[in-house]
Amino acid sequence: MRTFKKGGIHPPENKITADVPIETLPTPHVLTVLLSQHLGKPAKPIVQKGESVKKGQLIAEADGFISAHVHAPTSGKITSVDERSPNPAGQYSQAIIIEADGQEEWAEGMNIDIEYASFPREEKLRKIQDAGIVGMGGAGFPSHVKLNPPKDKKIDTLILNGAECEPFLTPDYRLLMEEPERVIKGLEIVASLFGEDLKVYIGIEQNKPRAIRIMKERSKGTPFEVVSLKTKYPQGSEKQLINALTGRTLTVGQLPFDAGCLVHNTATIYAIYEAVAKNKPLIERVLSVSGMSIKNAKNLRATIGTKITDIVEYCGGLKEEINQLIVGGPMMNKSQFTLDVPITKTTSGILLINNKELDRLREMACIRCGKCVDVCPQGLQPWRFVDLAQNRRTDEIPVNMLNDCMECGSCTFVCPARRDIVHWIKYAKAMNARRKG
Amino acid sequence: MLNSIFIPVITLTVTALVLGISIVLVSKKFHVDEDPLVEAVVKLLPGANCGACGQAGCSQFAVTLVATRDPNLACPALSADGTEQIGAILGMELSGMKPVICTVKCQGTTAVAKQTAEYHGIMDCWAAKQAFHGTKVCPYACLGLGSCLSACTYDAMRIVDGIVEIIEENCVGCGLCIKECPVNVLELQEKKPNRYLVACRSTDKGAATKKYCEVGCIGCKKCEKACPAEAITVDNFCAVIDQSICTSCGACIEACPTHAIVLKEDNIRY
């Protein structure tokens, strides 16, 4: 069974929505479309208050090289372009508010079948850029930038990330089970952007045997290789996936294209298919509503900009009062302070949890057990970072090592002294950034 | 029997004498000639070794001052009297520093400022600010977790009801806390017998400010209109009082509808 060599943990999987088919959530009356749903600069609005827009219409332009377009998720009227809204990524962002008119009228030329087979590479990349596609696994890196690496980096391996290693989350799994053809077609589109000798892997964790079987069947006749990966967190992380499938290791500071590899999330590949084959911009996505405190855990296809309050209501409401609302997966994503926050292109899951142990979980002193070093998939020494950060000596932490930490949370998960290790690392990164600027 | 007491007593006495005499001799041989001026200056310094003067402690300040006789070298913790005394010893005039005191431009206690949520994490303001501006909904508010407190060597700060409070008798205006604040809510202001200031930095529109704090400045401009000396300007929905023009008449504090303006009675005879 292939897996990455260093570190990793196996948290309880809790995939309670694994067998729930995707349901479409009806578009709510008001949509809050954040201008920052991706890595890089927020998009700039190009519409005015009071303007009427059609579904899929461009309402905010990318600002700079690392940025992405934002489109209207439904037809309606713009009621604000500078609303300050909480962003599930953990800060506040500017947002455009759209009042839906209920017509769901598509903009001209969108949501139609396109003959894309003969398109040259540049045309396909432009359609991906125009559709505002970003990495939907959570990072939100603009896809057209990722698919166009610097000329000197030769890409010989393309990987479809079907690992979905975070507990609770199942949107990628359901996409693979319910719409494998579109995923395969999307993968073909991306593969056609690179050379003939491109090796394509479809990596799926072994706890999803049916998805592996379906993908193996549907990929017959294509040169794609479906690989079953050992269920280990964080298998879905780019560097770990590359190591597991190709054996290549990325050293400190390297990016996937330095090893000739390119990794894309399942939902992103699906969105790429819709963008190129149907002229559909990224305006909706599949996410899992899960956790022990939600009445009906579901997988929903939801419009971007829907508030979590509406989603929770659709899922039957809460069983009990919750003290944790997590957007994303429990290992890596952000806790929220209110249900009144909209979903974005990168929201893969909403978890509603009543964590009865929260008050008792206070940090104790580090006991130097070394468990964090054992499990760190990047081969770092988390205890050392915490030690220096706590003593306000963050400038003594080697910067490239600190930046290599992807904050996966494996160290915090195993720490017997309940140290907030990832929080200290985030703090150290913020202190270093403050020192520079 | 007497012998068994005699020998240890004699041995220890001799050892003590030998070591005692050695200490005296060594201290005389290796004596460091300290400038008596330096010692005199050190005696007049607060001795907190806070480093606000830029030197590595009070002794170093004294050494540098005696060596360079730089009139601009000042200890922020010294009163005007203290600076004069040091100047008198060295036969020079020291410019010294105007007496300043630290001010918190926020009144957002837990009673009046909306909280985002219960915060579980590292008890540090920078750490908390990484999540939705931290503990309070207002992005300009004091987070109340005490990053500034840890920098204060004069015991002049404490956290009360979720915001930081200055213990005015102890604050010497050294300024070490200022850069520890992630929201820039601390400011050094010159001491005045009756100092009026706007304890709020919110540049959000009035309606937005009112939503998250009962005592925030809403930019209504009532204080600007009420001020007879034209010392108040409201810019970006936040009022600022120019202390150099303010005559301490108190008209602004009467006019303010949200009680965002406060009065501080500084003890200038520090």
XYZ file of C-alpha atoms in Angstrom:
707
model
C 0.000 0.000 0.000
C 1.602 3.245 -1.038
C 2.034 6.027 1.471
C 4.318 8.926 2.324
C 7.436 8.030 4.252
C 7.690 10.532 7.097
C 5.318 11.051 9.999
C 1.528 11.158 9.798
C -1.279 10.154 12.118
C -4.593 8.346 11.904
C -7.352 10.409 13.521
C -10.854 8.874 13.793
C -12.429 9.094 10.331
C -16.024 9.965 11.325
C -17.137 9.922 7.684
C -20.781 10.009 8.738
C -21.897 11.528 5.428
C -20.122 8.980 3.253
C -23.310 7.325 2.007
C -25.460 10.448 1.752
C -26.033 11.392 -1.911
C -25.469 14.996 -2.919
C -28.535 17.209 -2.513
C -28.900 20.568 -4.177
C -29.522 23.374 -1.712
C -31.979 25.888 -3.181
C -30.423 29.309 -3.768
C -31.223 31.575 -0.801
C -32.776 35.017 -1.174
C -29.647 36.966 -0.251
C -26.105 36.025 -1.252
C -22.950 37.428 0.335
C -20.166 37.029 -2.206
C -16.770 37.648 -0.661
C -14.125 39.385 -2.745
C -11.401 37.308 -1.159
C -12.066 33.625 -1.765
C -8.565 32.761 -2.925
C -4.891 33.198 -2.165
C -3.555 36.525 -3.298
C -5.121 39.943 -3.602
C -8.909 40.243 -3.276
C -10.830 40.822 -6.498
C -11.966 44.348 -7.355
C -15.697 44.947 -7.863
C -16.744 46.065 -11.354
C -20.449 46.482 -10.615
C -22.334 49.231 -8.846
C -24.940 49.234 -6.141
C -28.390 48.880 -7.692
C -27.164 47.148 -10.849
C -28.948 44.033 -12.084
C -26.771 41.041 -12.821
C -27.288 37.679 -14.511
C -26.178 34.314 -13.172
C -22.515 33.732 -13.896
C -21.817 37.360 -14.774
C -18.392 38.696 -13.828
C -18.849 41.012 -10.847
C -15.272 41.389 -9.611
C -11.991 41.247 -11.507
C -8.784 39.606 -10.424
C -6.261 42.089 -9.035
C -2.751 41.175 -10.048
C -1.018 37.963 -11.054
C -2.062 35.868 -8.071
C -5.765 36.598 -7.921
C -9.033 35.293 -9.334
C -12.278 36.552 -10.841
C -15.529 36.421 -8.899
C -18.903 35.819 -10.548
C -22.539 36.358 -9.586
C -23.878 33.037 -8.262
C -27.430 33.895 -9.315
C -29.384 36.560 -11.156
C -30.607 39.516 -9.138
C -29.771 42.986 -7.925
C -26.602 44.243 -6.272
C -27.548 45.831 -2.931
C -24.006 46.583 -1.723
C -20.423 46.355 -2.967
C -18.544 47.147 0.222
C -20.215 45.183 2.954
C -17.811 44.100 5.719
C -18.430 40.418 6.313
C -16.634 37.752 8.347
C -14.653 35.496 6.031
C -14.570 31.818 7.041
C -10.811 31.914 6.508
C -10.556 33.796 9.796
C -10.664 37.543 9.157
C -13.067 40.112 7.816
C -13.428 40.753 4.077
C -15.247 43.055 1.752
C -18.306 41.454 0.139
C -20.846 42.083 -2.610
C -24.445 41.466 -1.567
C -26.878 40.181 -4.200
C -30.627 39.999 -3.723
C -31.795 37.071 -5.846
C -34.730 37.632 -8.190
C -35.531 33.921 -8.274
C -35.191 33.703 -12.059
C -31.748 32.025 -12.140
C -31.174 33.616 -15.529
C -27.763 32.722 -16.945
C -25.579 35.349 -18.585
C -25.276 35.086 -22.348
C -23.092 32.311 -23.660
C -22.893 30.500 -20.324
C -24.108 27.025 -19.390
C -24.063 25.786 -23.008
C -22.210 22.851 -24.565
C -18.841 23.742 -26.005
C -16.772 21.782 -28.527
C -13.494 22.104 -26.704
C -11.500 19.169 -28.077
C -9.780 21.270 -30.716
C -8.965 24.215 -28.434
C -5.277 25.112 -28.157
C -3.610 25.178 -24.738
C -3.866 28.951 -24.326
C -7.604 28.912 -25.031
C -8.235 26.257 -22.372
C -6.115 28.143 -19.827
C -7.987 31.329 -20.608
C -11.343 29.647 -20.024
C -10.096 28.324 -16.691
C -8.946 31.825 -15.762
C -12.181 33.439 -16.945
C -14.193 31.027 -14.841
C -12.391 32.097 -11.666
C -11.308 28.559 -10.775
C -9.204 28.262 -7.623
C -7.931 25.292 -5.621
C -11.094 23.987 -3.981
C -9.351 21.677 -1.563
C -9.013 24.606 0.805
C -5.988 26.666 -0.205
C -7.676 28.591 -3.004
C -4.638 29.039 -5.216
C -5.714 30.350 -8.644
C -5.739 27.315 -10.929
C -4.738 29.074 -14.133
C -1.506 30.156 -12.421
C -0.839 26.651 -11.106
C -1.461 25.145 -14.535
C 1.005 27.535 -16.130
C 4.266 26.957 -14.259
C 7.484 28.776 -15.192
C 8.910 27.612 -18.520
C 11.977 26.008 -16.974
C 9.884 23.657 -14.828
C 9.021 20.601 -16.875
C 5.887 18.822 -15.635
C 5.940 15.050 -16.124
C 3.364 13.962 -13.520
C -0.223 15.054 -12.931
C -2.017 13.873 -9.798
C -5.739 13.963 -9.052
C -6.093 14.404 -5.307
C -8.887 12.071 -4.235
C -7.339 11.378 -0.844
C -9.722 13.493 1.281
C -7.791 12.677 4.428
C -9.584 15.083 6.793
C -12.083 13.450 9.165
C -15.780 14.134 8.471
C -15.317 15.530 4.957
C -16.833 13.600 2.022
C -17.551 16.010 -0.865
C -14.764 14.704 -3.116
C -15.790 11.108 -2.370
C -19.383 11.782 -3.431
C -18.243 13.536 -6.598
C -16.145 10.506 -7.527
C -19.044 8.164 -6.795
C -21.800 10.149 -8.503
C -20.121 11.950 -11.411
C -16.954 10.045 -12.310
C -17.279 10.736 -16.040
C -17.081 14.476 -15.569
C -14.084 14.097 -13.277
C -12.320 11.938 -15.878
C -13.154 14.415 -18.638
C -11.828 17.257 -16.485
C -8.648 15.310 -15.882
C -8.307 14.758 -19.629
C -8.617 18.499 -20.225
C -5.875 19.252 -17.703
C -3.661 16.445 -19.008
C -3.970 17.850 -22.545
C -2.268 21.035 -21.345
C 1.007 19.186 -20.935
C 3.200 16.890 -23.004
C 2.358 13.450 -24.406
C 4.660 11.743 -21.917
C 2.656 12.995 -18.933
C 2.015 10.338 -16.282
C -1.364 10.759 -14.636
C -2.234 9.296 -11.233
C -5.574 9.235 -9.476
C -4.780 8.908 -5.772
C -7.599 7.744 -3.497
C -7.335 6.666 0.132
C -8.054 3.024 0.780
C -11.003 3.804 3.067
C -13.012 4.601 -0.093
C -12.967 1.214 -1.878
C -16.090 1.849 -3.969
C -14.702 5.089 -5.332
C -11.472 3.314 -6.248
C -13.431 0.614 -8.090
C -15.608 3.106 -9.968
C -12.643 5.225 -11.029
C -10.739 2.143 -12.158
C -13.698 1.132 -14.333
C -14.296 4.565 -15.801
C -10.644 5.218 -16.503
C -10.307 2.099 -18.655
C -9.136 3.208 -22.053
C -7.306 6.179 -20.632
C -3.637 6.159 -19.601
C -4.647 7.217 -16.058
C -3.478 5.032 -13.177
C -5.728 4.707 -10.135
C -3.676 4.124 -6.982
C -5.010 3.048 -3.612
C -3.251 4.941 -0.808
C -2.913 4.012 2.846
C -5.382 5.932 4.991
C -3.098 8.267 6.854
C -3.347 11.980 7.601
C -2.204 14.199 5.856
C -2.182 12.043 2.732
C -4.109 14.741 0.847
C -1.356 17.286 1.278
C 0.473 18.007 -1.976
C 3.966 17.130 -0.837
C 2.862 13.949 0.880
C 0.826 12.872 -2.155
C 3.793 13.396 -4.452
C 6.005 11.380 -2.136
C 3.526 8.539 -1.920
C 2.845 8.270 -5.650
C 6.219 9.079 -7.178
C 8.662 8.578 -4.328
C 10.064 12.077 -4.877
C 10.752 14.245 -1.842
C 10.471 18.021 -1.875
C 13.152 19.676 0.212
C 12.625 22.734 2.391
C 11.266 25.623 0.348
C 10.492 23.631 -2.807
C 7.168 23.617 -4.605
C 5.574 20.679 -6.487
C 6.696 21.932 -9.898
C 10.311 21.726 -8.676
C 9.790 17.958 -8.712
C 7.975 17.998 -12.037
C 4.611 17.375 -10.439
C 1.217 19.045 -10.421
C -1.553 18.181 -7.959
C -5.227 19.131 -8.258
C -8.216 18.531 -6.015
C -11.187 16.489 -7.295
C -13.651 19.370 -7.003
C -11.260 21.681 -8.844
C -10.927 19.217 -11.731
C -14.734 18.941 -11.841
C -15.026 22.734 -11.932
C -12.425 22.876 -14.720
C -14.551 20.472 -16.762
C -17.624 22.654 -16.244
C -15.663 25.780 -17.172
C -14.171 24.455 -20.407
C -16.994 22.180 -21.606
C -20.001 24.220 -20.487
C -18.769 27.787 -19.994
C -19.836 27.668 -16.363
C -17.896 29.879 -13.950
C -17.245 28.733 -10.386
C -20.439 29.670 -8.579
C -21.380 26.588 -6.587
C -19.688 23.704 -4.895
C -20.280 20.452 -3.027
C -19.672 20.490 0.698
C -20.333 18.237 3.693
C -22.452 19.428 6.588
C -21.410 17.174 9.396
C -20.581 16.854 13.047
C -22.349 15.242 15.976
C -24.679 18.156 16.681
C -26.440 18.617 13.327
C -29.820 16.877 12.979
C -29.347 15.677 9.411
C -25.777 15.455 8.197
C -25.736 15.926 4.422
C -23.613 16.497 1.370
C -24.926 19.623 -0.314
C -24.366 21.309 -3.628
C -24.601 24.904 -2.416
C -24.381 28.277 -4.117
C -21.394 30.350 -3.116
C -22.446 33.181 -0.831
C -25.047 31.162 1.075
C -24.946 31.877 4.789
C -24.271 28.977 7.121
C -27.457 29.903 9.015
C -29.485 28.917 5.925
C -27.503 25.706 5.467
C -27.990 24.642 9.087
C -31.719 25.322 8.798
C -31.940 23.202 5.651
C -30.236 20.348 7.482
C -32.903 20.333 10.180
C -31.164 22.610 12.652
C -29.054 21.749 15.666
C -29.624 18.884 18.073
C -28.058 20.806 20.936
C -26.171 24.017 21.610
C -22.767 23.956 19.992
C -19.546 25.527 21.118
C -17.549 24.871 17.974
C -18.430 25.792 14.425
C -15.672 24.739 12.050
C -15.485 25.574 8.373
C -13.404 22.983 6.601
C -11.960 19.954 8.297
C -11.304 19.595 12.047
C -7.540 19.293 11.599
C -6.694 22.360 9.582
C -9.523 24.754 9.354
C -10.869 27.764 11.130
C -13.260 27.957 14.036
C -16.029 30.504 13.519
C -17.734 32.768 16.036
C -21.083 33.108 14.326
C -23.389 31.182 11.994
C -23.860 34.397 10.031
C -20.913 33.793 7.724
C -21.109 32.977 3.975
C -19.516 29.990 2.257
C -16.812 30.521 -0.332
C -15.182 28.639 -3.217
C -12.916 26.847 -0.759
C -15.511 25.755 1.815
C -15.390 21.976 1.679
C -17.228 21.305 4.910
C -19.179 22.734 7.822
C -18.854 20.976 11.173
C -21.167 21.619 14.093
C -19.735 20.249 17.284
C -20.497 20.420 20.971
C -17.069 19.782 22.382
C -17.694 19.012 26.042
C -13.962 18.871 26.763
C -13.198 22.377 25.501
C -13.009 24.049 28.909
C -10.685 21.437 30.300
C -8.222 21.650 27.448
C -5.597 24.009 28.731
C -1.925 23.975 27.824
C 0.557 22.370 30.168
C 4.335 22.457 30.048
C 6.169 20.623 27.301
C 7.448 17.277 28.554
C 9.952 16.808 25.719
C 8.441 13.476 24.731
C 9.224 13.972 21.038
C 5.867 12.741 19.749
C 5.453 15.883 17.666
C 8.767 15.200 15.917
C 7.690 11.607 15.266
C 4.487 12.583 13.499
C 5.541 15.717 11.615
C 5.183 14.860 7.917
C 7.633 17.593 6.972
C 10.356 16.356 9.306
C 10.325 19.489 11.471
C 10.710 19.943 15.245
C 7.503 21.579 16.424
C 8.507 21.595 20.117
C 11.465 23.806 19.288
C 9.310 26.329 17.431
C 6.924 26.513 20.375
C 9.755 26.901 22.879
C 11.264 29.821 20.988
C 7.896 31.426 20.237
C 6.842 31.279 23.868
C 10.051 32.984 24.940
C 9.575 35.637 22.288
C 12.668 34.552 20.388
C 10.821 33.936 17.119
C 13.693 35.477 15.165
C 15.843 32.495 16.128
C 13.569 30.045 14.360
C 15.028 29.147 10.920
C 12.648 30.947 8.575
C 12.589 28.410 5.765
C 11.817 25.633 8.218
C 9.020 27.630 9.794
C 7.533 28.304 6.361
C 7.748 24.633 5.507
C 5.211 23.934 8.228
C 1.859 23.593 6.519
C -0.012 23.691 9.844
C -1.523 20.255 9.285
C -2.117 19.799 13.008
C -0.590 16.332 13.432
C 1.674 17.588 16.209
C -1.160 19.254 18.154
C -3.238 16.108 17.786
C -0.686 13.866 19.504
C 0.713 16.245 22.113
C 0.092 14.721 25.581
C 0.589 18.126 27.230
C -2.196 19.620 25.082
C 0.070 22.373 23.783
C -1.529 24.628 21.154
C 1.395 23.870 18.846
C -0.109 25.033 15.562
C -1.359 28.229 17.194
C 2.163 28.955 18.466
C 3.535 28.310 14.972
C 0.976 30.665 13.423
C 1.931 33.202 16.092
C 5.629 32.799 15.276
C 4.924 33.293 11.556
C 2.912 36.432 12.324
C 5.671 37.786 14.582
C 8.263 37.225 11.881
C 6.081 38.912 9.263
C 5.603 41.848 11.623
C 9.319 42.142 12.063
C 9.911 42.256 8.325
C 7.269 44.795 7.453
C 38.647 14.887 74.521
C 39.773 18.453 74.394
C 42.108 17.499 71.586
C 39.265 16.328 69.365
C 37.665 19.784 69.651
C 40.925 21.709 69.528
C 42.108 20.513 66.150
C 38.945 21.281 64.133
C 38.544 24.665 65.828
C 42.149 25.648 65.106
C 41.938 24.347 61.525
C 38.748 26.219 60.741
C 39.964 29.421 62.391
C 43.189 29.341 60.417
C 41.286 28.594 57.195
C 38.879 31.447 57.862
C 41.723 33.861 58.581
C 43.643 32.817 55.467
C 40.588 33.105 53.220
C 39.484 36.373 54.826
C 42.884 37.972 54.348
C 43.030 36.669 50.745
C 39.679 38.264 49.999
C 40.837 41.598 51.366
C 44.082 41.454 49.412
C 42.384 40.364 46.175
C 39.677 43.006 46.440
C 42.337 45.615 46.899
C 44.491 44.291 44.007
C 41.648 43.826 41.537
C 39.702 46.903 42.534
C 37.994 48.597 39.598
C 38.362 52.292 39.651
C 34.851 53.562 39.278
C 34.295 57.098 38.527
C 32.588 58.467 41.663
C 30.494 60.600 39.298
C 29.015 57.495 37.716
C 28.044 56.130 41.105
C 26.448 59.399 42.056
C 24.406 59.452 38.839
C 23.313 55.834 39.272
C 21.962 56.669 42.734
C 19.624 59.256 41.209
C 18.263 56.884 38.526
C 15.113 54.760 39.066
C 17.126 51.542 38.801
C 14.479 49.610 36.873
C 16.846 48.820 33.993
C 13.948 49.163 31.564
C 16.133 50.180 28.622
C 13.786 52.936 27.441
C 16.707 55.380 27.227
C 18.341 53.126 24.670
C 21.153 52.067 26.989
C 21.675 48.613 28.441
C 20.415 49.449 31.915
C 20.800 52.276 34.428
C 24.510 51.734 35.131
C 25.252 51.860 31.413
C 23.229 55.056 31.105
C 25.342 56.636 33.830
C 28.608 55.480 32.269
C 27.619 56.765 28.829
C 26.369 60.080 30.185
C 29.526 60.717 32.208
C 31.734 59.712 29.270
C 29.951 61.576 26.470
C 28.226 64.398 28.404
C 25.513 64.240 25.723
C 22.737 66.621 26.832
C 20.152 64.735 24.783
C 20.649 61.487 26.638
C 17.536 61.303 28.757
C 15.888 58.955 31.144
C 12.118 58.959 30.495
C 11.442 57.786 34.029
C 13.074 60.805 35.657
C 11.091 63.766 36.854
C 12.227 67.287 35.928
C 13.735 67.562 39.422
C 15.697 64.369 38.981
C 17.072 65.479 35.624
C 18.118 68.814 37.165
C 19.911 67.040 39.995
C 21.900 64.877 37.619
C 22.718 67.913 35.539
C 23.939 69.690 38.660
C 26.319 66.853 39.547
C 27.860 66.899 36.093
C 27.860 70.660 35.782
C 25.729 70.686 32.630
C 22.193 71.200 31.477
C 20.324 68.106 30.424
C 17.415 68.520 28.061
C 15.507 65.717 29.781
C 12.118 64.536 28.623
C 8.737 66.169 29.035
C 6.704 64.166 31.498
C 4.544 61.818 29.489
C 2.138 59.106 30.456
C 0.691 56.129 28.650
C -2.961 56.293 27.600
C -5.312 53.554 26.446
C -7.496 54.814 23.619
C -10.260 52.342 24.277
C -12.976 51.893 26.867
C -14.308 48.657 25.495
C -14.738 46.571 28.609
C -16.699 43.330 28.431
C -19.750 45.230 29.648
C -19.928 47.642 26.723
C -18.029 46.101 23.812
C -19.402 43.164 21.870
C -17.304 40.014 22.136
C -16.742 37.800 19.107
C -16.770 34.574 21.091
C -15.196 32.713 23.970
C -11.498 32.643 23.158
C -9.565 29.416 23.708
C -5.948 29.656 22.712
C -2.699 31.390 23.495
C -3.263 34.267 25.925
C -1.466 36.853 23.842
C -2.949 39.753 21.901
C -1.038 39.041 18.666
C -2.076 35.401 18.811
C -5.737 36.282 19.347
C -5.718 38.897 16.588
C -5.161 36.138 14.027
C -8.760 35.073 14.473
C -11.356 37.685 13.452
C -9.627 40.612 15.223
C -9.443 38.618 18.425
C -11.729 38.803 21.379
C -13.757 41.867 20.381
C -15.849 42.592 17.297
C -14.381 46.097 17.069
C -11.150 45.826 15.046
C -9.602 48.792 16.868
C -10.350 47.597 20.383
C -7.961 46.606 23.110
C -7.874 42.794 23.093
C -7.293 42.586 26.818
C -4.862 39.662 26.839
C -1.871 41.601 28.104
C 0.920 41.590 25.514
C 1.639 45.145 26.665
C 1.660 44.141 30.310
C 4.584 41.804 29.826
C 6.717 44.687 28.519
C 6.051 46.995 31.491
C 8.843 46.995 34.074
C 7.204 49.607 36.300
C 4.130 47.555 37.227
C 1.948 50.254 35.683
C -0.594 48.121 33.839
C -3.340 45.704 34.728
C -6.206 44.002 32.920
C -9.623 44.880 34.259
C -12.889 43.702 32.681
C -11.251 42.747 29.420
C -9.189 45.862 28.678
C -5.881 47.188 29.902
C -5.805 49.936 32.531
C -2.831 52.170 33.323
C -1.890 52.480 36.999
C -1.070 56.143 36.689
C 1.051 56.542 39.812
C 3.515 53.998 38.457
C 3.670 54.895 34.787
C 6.826 56.807 33.876
C 6.140 57.072 30.157
C 9.032 54.904 29.055
C 7.081 53.801 25.986
C 8.122 50.146 25.940
C 4.502 48.965 25.889
C 3.526 50.990 22.820
C 4.997 48.721 20.177
C 3.725 45.583 21.906
C 0.155 46.457 21.031
C -1.123 44.875 17.792
C -3.941 47.398 17.412
C -1.978 50.534 18.344
C -4.391 51.431 21.093
C -1.657 52.768 23.428
C -0.344 56.286 23.077
C 2.088 58.440 25.025
C 0.594 61.811 25.847
C 2.139 64.765 27.660
C 0.948 65.125 31.240
C -1.561 67.872 31.879
C -3.497 68.730 35.061
C -6.781 68.213 33.195
C -6.287 66.149 30.074
C -9.311 65.448 27.896
C -8.977 62.768 25.275
C -11.118 60.666 22.956
C -10.740 57.092 24.154
C -11.573 55.494 20.841
C -9.842 54.910 17.502
C -12.716 53.526 15.491
C -12.795 54.909 11.965
C -15.900 52.903 11.119
C -19.125 54.714 10.278
C -21.190 55.735 13.327
C -23.897 53.143 12.784
C -21.343 50.340 12.509
C -19.453 51.513 15.609
C -22.637 51.699 17.655
C -23.430 48.108 16.738
C -20.336 46.766 18.387
C -19.603 49.233 21.206
C -21.711 51.445 23.456
C -18.917 53.922 24.182
C -17.254 54.227 20.806
C -16.786 57.446 18.891
C -19.460 57.639 16.191
C -18.069 60.696 14.443
C -21.165 62.805 15.135
C -19.033 65.986 15.387
C -20.947 67.319 18.426
C -17.606 67.758 20.244
C -16.044 69.566 17.283
C -18.909 72.043 17.304
C -18.897 72.463 21.073
C -15.174 73.170 21.392
C -14.584 76.924 21.816
C -10.865 76.587 21.026
C -11.377 74.554 17.833
C -9.082 71.888 19.240
C -11.087 68.910 17.982
C -11.103 67.489 14.458
C -13.300 64.622 13.336
C -11.649 62.690 10.544
C -13.023 59.416 9.183
C -15.711 59.190 11.852
C -13.218 59.507 14.725
C -12.599 62.586 16.857
C -9.097 63.628 17.922
C -8.316 66.348 20.463
C -5.189 68.414 19.779
C -3.624 68.626 23.244
C -1.488 71.624 22.328
C -4.604 73.735 21.657
C -6.999 72.251 24.228
C -7.761 74.601 27.129
C -9.336 71.888 29.316
C -12.697 73.630 29.436
C -14.625 70.355 29.384
C -17.291 71.370 26.863
C -16.573 68.320 24.714
C -17.187 65.768 27.426
C -20.639 67.310 28.023
C -21.471 67.195 24.336
C -20.399 63.623 23.607
C -23.484 61.361 23.313
C -21.607 58.066 23.712
C -19.226 59.108 26.526
C -16.250 58.371 24.316
C -14.360 61.369 25.725
C -12.641 60.910 29.101
C -10.874 63.192 31.551
C -7.508 62.298 33.068
C -6.142 64.329 35.972
C -2.374 63.900 35.706
C -0.077 64.496 38.615
C 2.501 66.707 36.979
C 4.533 67.214 40.124
C 5.765 63.698 39.546
